Coordinates of C-alpha atoms and ligand atoms in Angstrom, one line a residue:
M1 CA 82.1 139.3 127.4
D2 CA 84.6 141.5 125.5
R3 CA 87.3 139.1 126.7
Y4 CA 86.0 136.5 124.4
L5 CA 84.3 138.4 121.5
T6 CA 85.9 140.2 118.6
A7 CA 84.1 142.7 116.4
E8 CA 83.6 139.9 113.9
H9 CA 81.9 137.8 116.6
V10 CA 79.6 140.6 117.5
A11 CA 78.8 141.3 113.8
L12 CA 77.9 137.7 113.2
R13 CA 75.7 137.5 116.3
D14 CA 73.9 140.7 115.2
R15 CA 73.3 139.3 111.8
V16 CA 71.8 136.1 113.2
H17 CA 69.7 138.2 115.7
H18 CA 68.2 140.2 112.8
F19 CA 67.4 137.0 111.0
G20 CA 65.8 135.6 114.0
R21 CA 63.7 138.6 114.7
E22 CA 62.5 138.9 111.1
F23 CA 62.1 135.3 110.0
I24 CA 61.9 133.0 113.1
A25 CA 60.0 135.0 115.7
P26 CA 56.9 135.3 113.5
V27 CA 56.6 131.6 112.8
A28 CA 58.0 129.9 115.9
R29 CA 54.6 129.5 117.7
E30 CA 52.9 128.1 114.6
L31 CA 55.8 125.7 114.0
D32 CA 55.6 124.5 117.6
E33 CA 51.9 123.8 117.2
S34 CA 52.1 122.1 113.9
G35 CA 55.5 120.4 114.3
V36 CA 56.3 121.2 110.7
F37 CA 59.9 121.4 109.8
P38 CA 61.0 124.9 108.8
W39 CA 62.3 124.3 105.3
Q40 CA 62.0 128.0 104.2
N41 CA 64.1 129.2 107.1
V42 CA 66.6 126.3 106.6
K43 CA 67.1 127.5 103.0
R44 CA 67.6 131.1 104.4
M45 CA 70.1 129.8 107.0
A46 CA 71.9 127.9 104.3
D47 CA 72.2 131.0 102.2
M48 CA 73.7 132.8 105.3
G49 CA 76.3 130.1 105.7
L50 CA 75.0 128.9 109.1
F51 CA 75.3 125.2 108.3
G52 CA 79.1 125.4 108.0
V53 CA 80.2 128.1 110.4
P54 CA 83.3 126.3 111.9
V55 CA 84.2 124.6 108.6
P56 CA 87.3 125.7 106.5
R57 CA 86.5 127.8 103.5
E58 CA 88.1 125.4 101.1
L59 CA 85.5 122.8 102.2
G60 CA 82.6 125.2 101.6
G61 CA 82.3 126.6 105.2
M62 CA 82.6 130.1 106.7
G63 CA 86.0 129.3 108.1
L64 CA 85.2 130.8 111.5
D65 CA 86.1 129.6 115.0
Y66 CA 84.1 127.4 117.3
L67 CA 83.0 130.4 119.4
S68 CA 81.4 131.9 116.3
Y69 CA 79.4 128.8 115.9
I70 CA 78.4 128.8 119.5
L71 CA 77.1 132.4 119.2
V72 CA 75.0 131.3 116.2
I73 CA 73.4 128.5 118.2
E74 CA 72.8 130.8 121.2
E75 CA 71.2 133.5 119.1
L76 CA 68.9 131.2 117.1
A77 CA 67.7 129.6 120.4
K78 CA 66.6 133.0 121.7
F79 CA 63.9 132.8 119.0
D80 CA 63.3 129.1 118.6
A81 CA 65.2 126.0 119.9
S82 CA 64.0 123.9 116.9
H83 CA 65.9 126.0 114.5
S84 CA 68.9 126.0 116.8
I85 CA 69.1 122.2 117.3
T86 CA 68.6 121.7 113.6
V87 CA 71.8 123.6 112.9
S88 CA 73.6 122.2 116.0
A89 CA 72.9 118.5 115.4
H90 CA 73.8 119.0 111.7
T91 CA 77.1 120.8 112.5
T92 CA 78.6 119.2 115.6
L93 CA 77.0 115.8 115.4
G94 CA 76.6 115.1 111.6
L95 CA 79.4 117.2 110.0
S96 CA 82.2 117.5 112.5
P97 CA 83.0 113.7 112.8
I98 CA 83.7 113.7 109.1
L99 CA 85.8 116.8 109.3
T100 CA 87.7 115.5 112.3
F101 CA 88.1 111.8 111.6
G102 CA 87.5 111.5 107.9
S103 CA 90.0 110.8 105.1
E104 CA 90.8 113.5 102.6
D105 CA 88.5 111.8 100.1
Q106 CA 85.6 111.6 102.6
K107 CA 86.1 115.3 103.5
R108 CA 86.1 116.3 99.9
R109 CA 83.0 114.3 99.1
F110 CA 80.8 114.8 102.1
V111 CA 81.7 118.0 103.8
P112 CA 80.9 120.6 101.1
P113 CA 77.3 119.6 100.6
L114 CA 76.8 119.7 104.4
A115 CA 78.7 122.9 105.0
S116 CA 76.7 124.7 102.4
G117 CA 73.4 123.5 103.8
E118 CA 72.6 121.9 100.5
V119 CA 71.8 118.8 102.5
L120 CA 71.4 118.2 106.2
G121 CA 73.3 115.8 108.4
G122 CA 72.9 113.8 111.6
F123 CA 74.4 111.4 114.0
G124 CA 73.2 108.0 114.9
L125 CA 74.4 106.6 118.3
T126 CA 71.4 106.0 120.5
E127 CA 69.6 102.7 120.3
P128 CA 66.7 101.2 122.2
G129 CA 69.2 99.4 124.5
A130 CA 72.0 102.0 124.3
G131 CA 71.3 105.4 125.6
S132 CA 73.5 106.7 128.4
D133 CA 75.4 103.5 128.0
A134 CA 76.3 103.9 124.3
S135 CA 78.7 101.0 124.6
G136 CA 75.6 98.8 124.5
T137 CA 75.3 99.4 120.7
R138 CA 73.7 96.4 119.0
T139 CA 73.6 97.6 115.4
R140 CA 75.9 95.2 113.5
A141 CA 78.3 95.9 110.6
V142 CA 79.5 92.6 109.1
R143 CA 82.4 92.6 106.7
E144 CA 81.3 91.5 103.2
G145 CA 83.6 91.8 100.1
N146 CA 84.7 95.4 99.8
G147 CA 82.3 96.8 102.3
Y148 CA 80.0 96.2 105.3
R149 CA 76.5 94.9 105.7
L150 CA 74.6 97.0 108.4
N151 CA 71.6 95.8 110.4
G152 CA 70.0 97.5 113.4
S153 CA 68.1 100.5 114.5
K154 CA 68.9 103.9 116.0
I155 CA 66.3 105.9 118.0
F156 CA 65.7 109.7 118.7
I157 CA 67.9 110.8 115.8
T158 CA 67.8 114.5 115.1
N159 CA 67.3 115.3 111.3
A160 CA 66.8 111.6 110.6
G161 CA 64.0 112.2 108.2
V162 CA 65.0 115.5 106.6
G163 CA 68.7 114.7 106.5
E164 CA 70.7 112.9 103.8
I165 CA 74.2 112.3 105.3
F166 CA 74.7 110.5 108.6
V167 CA 77.4 109.2 110.7
A168 CA 76.3 106.1 112.6
T169 CA 77.9 103.5 114.9
A170 CA 77.8 99.8 114.5
V171 CA 79.6 96.8 116.0
T172 CA 82.3 95.3 113.8
D173 CA 83.9 93.1 116.5
P174 CA 81.4 91.9 119.1
G175 CA 84.1 90.4 121.3
R176 CA 85.8 93.7 122.0
G177 CA 83.1 95.8 123.8
S178 CA 83.3 99.5 123.0
K179 CA 86.6 98.9 121.2
G180 CA 84.6 96.7 118.7
I181 CA 82.4 99.7 117.7
S182 CA 83.1 101.5 114.4
S183 CA 81.5 104.4 112.7
F184 CA 80.2 104.7 109.1
I185 CA 79.1 107.5 106.8
V186 CA 75.6 106.5 105.5
C187 CA 73.5 108.3 103.0
K188 CA 69.7 108.1 102.4
P189 CA 67.4 110.5 100.5
T190 CA 65.4 113.0 102.5
V191 CA 61.8 111.9 103.3
D192 CA 60.5 114.8 101.2
V193 CA 62.5 115.0 98.0
D194 CA 59.8 117.1 96.2
G195 CA 59.5 119.5 99.1
A196 CA 63.3 119.9 99.2
R197 CA 63.4 120.5 95.5
A198 CA 60.7 123.1 95.8
V199 CA 62.5 125.1 98.5
G200 CA 65.9 124.7 96.8
C201 CA 67.8 122.7 99.5
G202 CA 67.8 119.4 101.4
H203 CA 68.5 117.0 98.5
R204 CA 71.2 116.0 96.1
D205 CA 70.7 113.4 93.5
D206 CA 74.4 112.5 93.3
L207 CA 75.0 111.3 96.9
P208 CA 75.9 107.6 97.2
F209 CA 72.5 106.5 98.7
T210 CA 72.4 103.1 100.4
E211 CA 69.5 100.9 99.9
G212 CA 68.1 99.6 103.2
V213 CA 68.5 102.8 105.2
R214 CA 65.1 104.1 106.2
A215 CA 63.8 106.8 108.6
G216 CA 60.8 106.0 110.9
E217 CA 57.8 108.2 111.7
K218 CA 58.5 111.6 113.2
E219 CA 58.3 111.6 117.0
D220 CA 55.6 113.7 118.7
K221 CA 57.6 115.5 121.4
M222 CA 57.1 117.8 124.3
G223 CA 59.6 120.4 122.9
W224 CA 61.8 121.0 120.0
R225 CA 58.6 120.2 118.1
A226 CA 59.7 121.6 114.7
S227 CA 62.9 119.7 114.9
D228 CA 62.9 116.3 113.0
T229 CA 63.4 113.4 115.4
R230 CA 63.0 109.8 114.2
E231 CA 64.3 106.3 114.2
L232 CA 66.9 105.4 111.6
H233 CA 66.8 101.8 110.5
F234 CA 69.5 99.7 108.7
E235 CA 68.0 96.7 106.9
D236 CA 70.8 94.8 105.1
A237 CA 72.2 98.1 104.1
F238 CA 75.5 97.7 102.3
V239 CA 78.1 100.5 102.6
P240 CA 81.4 100.4 100.8
E241 CA 84.6 100.2 102.9
T242 CA 85.3 103.8 101.8
H243 CA 82.5 104.8 104.1
L244 CA 84.2 103.5 107.2
L245 CA 85.1 106.6 109.3
G246 CA 88.6 106.3 110.8
R247 CA 89.7 102.8 111.5
E248 CA 87.7 99.8 112.7
G249 CA 87.2 99.9 116.4
E250 CA 87.6 103.7 116.7
G251 CA 83.9 104.5 116.4
F252 CA 83.1 104.7 120.1
I253 CA 86.0 106.9 121.1
N254 CA 85.5 109.2 118.2
F255 CA 81.8 109.6 119.1
M256 CA 82.8 110.5 122.7
K257 CA 85.1 113.2 121.3
T258 CA 82.2 114.4 119.1
L259 CA 79.9 114.6 122.1
D260 CA 82.4 116.8 124.0
A261 CA 82.1 119.5 121.4
G262 CA 78.3 118.9 121.0
R263 CA 77.8 119.6 124.6
I264 CA 79.1 123.2 124.3
G265 CA 76.4 123.6 121.6
V266 CA 73.6 122.3 123.9
A267 CA 74.9 124.8 126.6
A268 CA 74.7 127.6 124.1
L269 CA 71.2 126.5 123.0
S270 CA 70.1 126.4 126.7
L271 CA 71.6 129.9 127.2
G272 CA 69.7 131.3 124.2
L273 CA 66.4 129.9 125.6
A274 CA 67.1 131.4 129.1
E275 CA 67.9 134.8 127.5
G276 CA 64.8 134.8 125.3
A277 CA 62.7 134.0 128.4
L278 CA 64.3 136.7 130.5
E279 CA 63.8 139.3 127.9
T280 CA 60.1 138.4 127.5
A281 CA 59.6 138.5 131.3
V282 CA 61.3 141.8 131.7
R283 CA 59.2 143.4 128.9
Y284 CA 56.0 141.9 130.3
T285 CA 56.5 142.9 133.9
A286 CA 57.6 146.4 133.0
E287 CA 54.2 146.9 131.4
R288 CA 51.7 144.9 133.4
E289 CA 50.2 146.7 136.5
Q290 CA 48.8 145.2 139.7
F291 CA 48.0 147.0 143.0
G292 CA 48.5 150.3 141.1
Q293 CA 52.1 149.7 140.1
R294 CA 54.2 147.8 137.5
V295 CA 54.7 144.1 138.4
W296 CA 58.3 144.9 137.8
D297 CA 58.3 147.2 140.8
F298 CA 57.6 144.4 143.3
Q299 CA 61.0 143.5 144.8
Q300 CA 60.3 139.8 144.7
V301 CA 59.9 140.0 140.9
Q302 CA 63.1 142.0 140.5
F303 CA 65.0 139.6 142.7
K304 CA 63.8 136.6 140.6
L305 CA 64.8 138.3 137.4
A306 CA 68.1 139.4 138.9
E307 CA 68.9 135.8 139.8
I308 CA 68.1 134.6 136.3
A309 CA 70.3 137.3 134.8
T310 CA 73.2 136.3 137.1
D311 CA 72.7 132.7 136.2
I312 CA 72.9 133.5 132.5
E313 CA 76.0 135.6 132.9
A314 CA 77.7 132.7 134.8
G315 CA 76.5 130.2 132.2
R316 CA 77.9 132.4 129.4
H317 CA 81.3 132.5 131.0
L318 CA 81.4 128.7 131.3
T319 CA 80.2 128.2 127.7
Y320 CA 82.4 130.7 126.0
H321 CA 85.3 129.5 128.0
A322 CA 84.7 125.9 126.9
A323 CA 84.5 127.1 123.3
W324 CA 87.6 129.2 123.7
L325 CA 89.5 126.2 125.1
Q326 CA 88.4 124.2 122.0
D327 CA 89.6 126.9 119.7
Q328 CA 92.9 127.0 121.4
G329 CA 93.4 123.2 121.0
K330 CA 93.4 122.7 124.7
P331 CA 91.5 119.9 126.5
Y332 CA 87.9 121.0 127.1
G333 CA 85.9 117.8 128.0
K334 CA 85.3 118.7 131.6
E335 CA 84.4 122.4 130.8
A336 CA 82.0 121.3 128.1
A337 CA 80.3 118.9 130.5
M338 CA 80.1 121.7 133.1
A339 CA 78.7 124.2 130.6
K340 CA 76.1 121.7 129.4
Y341 CA 75.0 120.7 132.9
F342 CA 74.9 124.2 134.3
C343 CA 73.3 125.9 131.4
S344 CA 70.6 123.3 130.8
E345 CA 69.6 123.5 134.5
L346 CA 69.7 127.3 134.5
S347 CA 67.5 127.2 131.4
M348 CA 64.8 125.3 133.2
R349 CA 65.1 127.7 136.2
A350 CA 65.0 130.7 133.9
T351 CA 62.0 129.6 131.8
L352 CA 60.0 128.5 134.9
G353 CA 60.9 131.8 136.6
A354 CA 59.8 133.8 133.6
I355 CA 56.4 132.0 133.6
Q356 CA 56.0 132.7 137.3
V357 CA 56.6 136.4 137.1
M358 CA 54.2 136.6 134.1
G359 CA 51.5 134.8 135.9
G360 CA 48.7 133.3 133.8
A361 CA 49.9 135.0 130.7
G362 CA 53.2 133.1 130.9
Y363 CA 51.3 129.8 131.0
T364 CA 49.5 130.5 127.7
N365 CA 51.0 130.2 124.3
E366 CA 50.3 133.9 123.6
Y367 CA 53.9 134.3 124.9
P368 CA 56.9 132.2 124.0
V369 CA 58.0 131.3 127.6
E370 CA 55.9 128.2 128.0
R371 CA 57.3 126.8 124.7
M372 CA 60.8 127.8 125.9
M373 CA 60.3 125.8 129.1
R374 CA 59.2 122.7 127.1
D375 CA 62.2 123.3 124.8
A376 CA 64.6 123.6 127.8
K377 CA 63.7 120.3 129.3
I378 CA 65.4 118.2 126.7
C379 CA 68.6 120.1 127.2
E380 CA 68.9 118.3 130.5
I381 CA 68.6 114.9 128.7
G382 CA 70.1 115.2 125.2
E383 CA 73.8 114.8 124.4
G384 CA 74.3 113.0 127.7
T385 CA 71.9 113.4 130.6
N386 CA 72.9 115.7 133.4
E387 CA 73.6 112.7 135.6
I388 CA 76.1 111.6 133.0
Q389 CA 77.6 115.1 132.8
R390 CA 78.2 114.9 136.6
L391 CA 79.9 111.5 136.1
V392 CA 82.1 113.0 133.4
I393 CA 83.0 116.0 135.5
A394 CA 83.7 113.8 138.6
R395 CA 85.9 111.4 136.6
K396 CA 88.0 114.2 135.2
L397 CA 88.3 115.8 138.6
L398 CA 89.7 112.7 140.1
E399 CA 92.1 112.2 137.2
E400 CA 93.4 115.7 137.6
V401 CA 93.9 115.5 141.3
L402 CA 95.6 112.1 141.1
A403 CA 97.8 113.2 138.2
Q404 CA 98.8 116.3 140.2
S405 CA 99.6 114.5 143.4
Q406 CA 101.1 111.3 142.2
G407 CA 101.2 111.3 138.4
V408 CA 98.9 108.3 138.6
H409 CA 96.1 107.6 136.1
Q410 CA 93.4 105.3 137.4
P411 CA 91.7 103.5 134.5
A412 CA 89.7 101.3 136.8
L413 CA 87.6 104.4 137.7
E414 CA 86.8 105.2 134.1
M415 CA 83.3 104.5 132.9
E416 CA 82.2 104.7 129.4
T417 CA 79.4 107.1 129.6
A418 CA 78.0 108.8 126.6
G419 CA 74.5 109.7 125.8
T420 CA 74.0 111.8 122.7
Ligands
LIG501 C1 64.6 115.2 121.1 C2 65.8 114.2 121.1 C3 66.8 114.3 120.2 C4 67.9 113.4 120.2 N1 68.9 113.5 119.2 C5 69.8 112.5 119.2 C6 70.7 112.4 118.0 O1 70.7 113.2 117.1 N2 71.5 111.3 118.0 C7 71.5 110.3 118.9 O2 72.3 109.4 118.8 N3 70.7 110.4 120.0 C8 69.9 111.5 120.2 N4 69.0 111.5 121.3 C9 69.1 110.5 122.3 C10 69.6 111.2 123.7 O3 70.9 111.5 123.6 C11 69.3 110.1 124.8 O4 67.9 110.1 125.0 C12 70.0 110.4 126.0 O5 71.4 110.2 125.9 C13 69.6 109.5 127.2 O6 69.5 108.2 126.8 P1 68.1 107.4 127.1 O7 67.0 108.2 126.6 O8 68.3 106.0 126.6 O9 68.0 107.4 128.7 P2 68.6 106.3 129.7 O10 70.0 106.1 129.4 O11 67.7 105.1 129.7 O12 68.5 107.1 131.1 C14 67.3 107.1 131.9 C15 67.7 107.7 133.2 O13 68.7 107.0 133.9 C16 69.8 107.8 134.2 N5 71.0 107.1 134.2 C17 71.5 106.3 133.2 N6 72.7 105.8 133.5 C18 73.1 106.4 134.6 C19 74.3 106.3 135.4 N7 75.3 105.6 135.1 N8 74.3 107.1 136.6 C20 73.2 107.8 137.0 N9 72.1 107.9 136.2 C21 72.0 107.2 135.1 C22 69.7 108.9 133.2 O14 70.5 110.1 133.6 C23 68.3 109.1 133.0 O15 67.8 110.0 134.1 C24 68.0 112.5 121.3 C25 66.9 112.4 122.2 C26 65.9 113.2 122.2 C27 64.7 113.1 123.2

């Protein structure tokens, strides 16, 4: 991977690795069981700058490239996917739309508290009737005086309870389909203000909180159990027009661009899980003996682990390449969808394979591989299901081939497919 990684990249990755080993590994199992949000480690990650890796220094971030951020997500996931998705949803989904599409004033106001990790962010697109088909958004934003009145509900929103700054979509012009969807910056206090104060991050008194924005109960999930997933409700919530992100009608297209970048993050998270599972399986099989020899010495076991290692290497190339394209300012939508689709599926294969070679031990929570398998499953669903990724890839493929042969673009073949 030397082609992609500089000495600085490797140093950052090592720093996150040490943090994961010292502070995440000892608590990951307990957090998975309890579903408790890891505030202490969130504070530590904030102090390390991990909530603003690809954000310019003048806005409070580390000022590093996107690949650096991808390495952080991958490394955290080796130890615990809940930590990793907390940073990932905050950075690519909550913060980056403000950084990319926000006015100078919006960037100055909202990016520094997010980049420093003082407060957490999130992104509200999915609704009960709008999952893969995000153009089915029903949340309404009605113009009123110098702002908008929001009504509706989002579901499955990562960081919805613990977070304070969100970017959410709402329909401003119902007659225009996806072109009638806009996006807004919305603030609400964290659900645990006292807890946040005690730990020293997660809340700021001076944010422009909007009455009528409320998080629902925490979802009880199969995986990512320590990550905070909830509904986000808007009940006659009034936001000033200064909270409109971009222009009216640009919300849908901007969210699609946000998801392109987010998918590289899910690919990296998937890779981290696969790598964590592989390492556990190699260690275990090198120690465990059956039929008078190490389990590792059975060729069937070696072949399974060799296949997983090869998968991971291929996935890493796809993922780092997509991040590199993004850093170079080149188009990367197709590569991001490929990386997300390939790595999430390899993550399932890798975690299942790790359990298999570990036998009964792999099936118990004494080892992390069963948790990693549960954590891997959502990677095939979140930020656009893998069915949607294949649609995205196929659409881009056709566009490329037609453009090459005839210079023709065929909008009739386009489908507005999203999924967060
Ligand atoms: C833990 C978790 C965290 C999440 N975090 C966020 C978040 O922070 N913000 C946010 O906005 N959302 C979030 N989501 C929502 C997530 O992105 C959606 O669940 C996902 O996009 C799929 O939408 P859906 O659940 O409505 O499934 P559906 O769209 O109902 O899909 C059901 C099935 O139909 C298939 N399908 C749908 N359309 C097609 C098609 N055109 N062709 C082929 N197959 C199709 C799907 O692939 C899937 O298999 C999160 C979800 C979870 C579970």
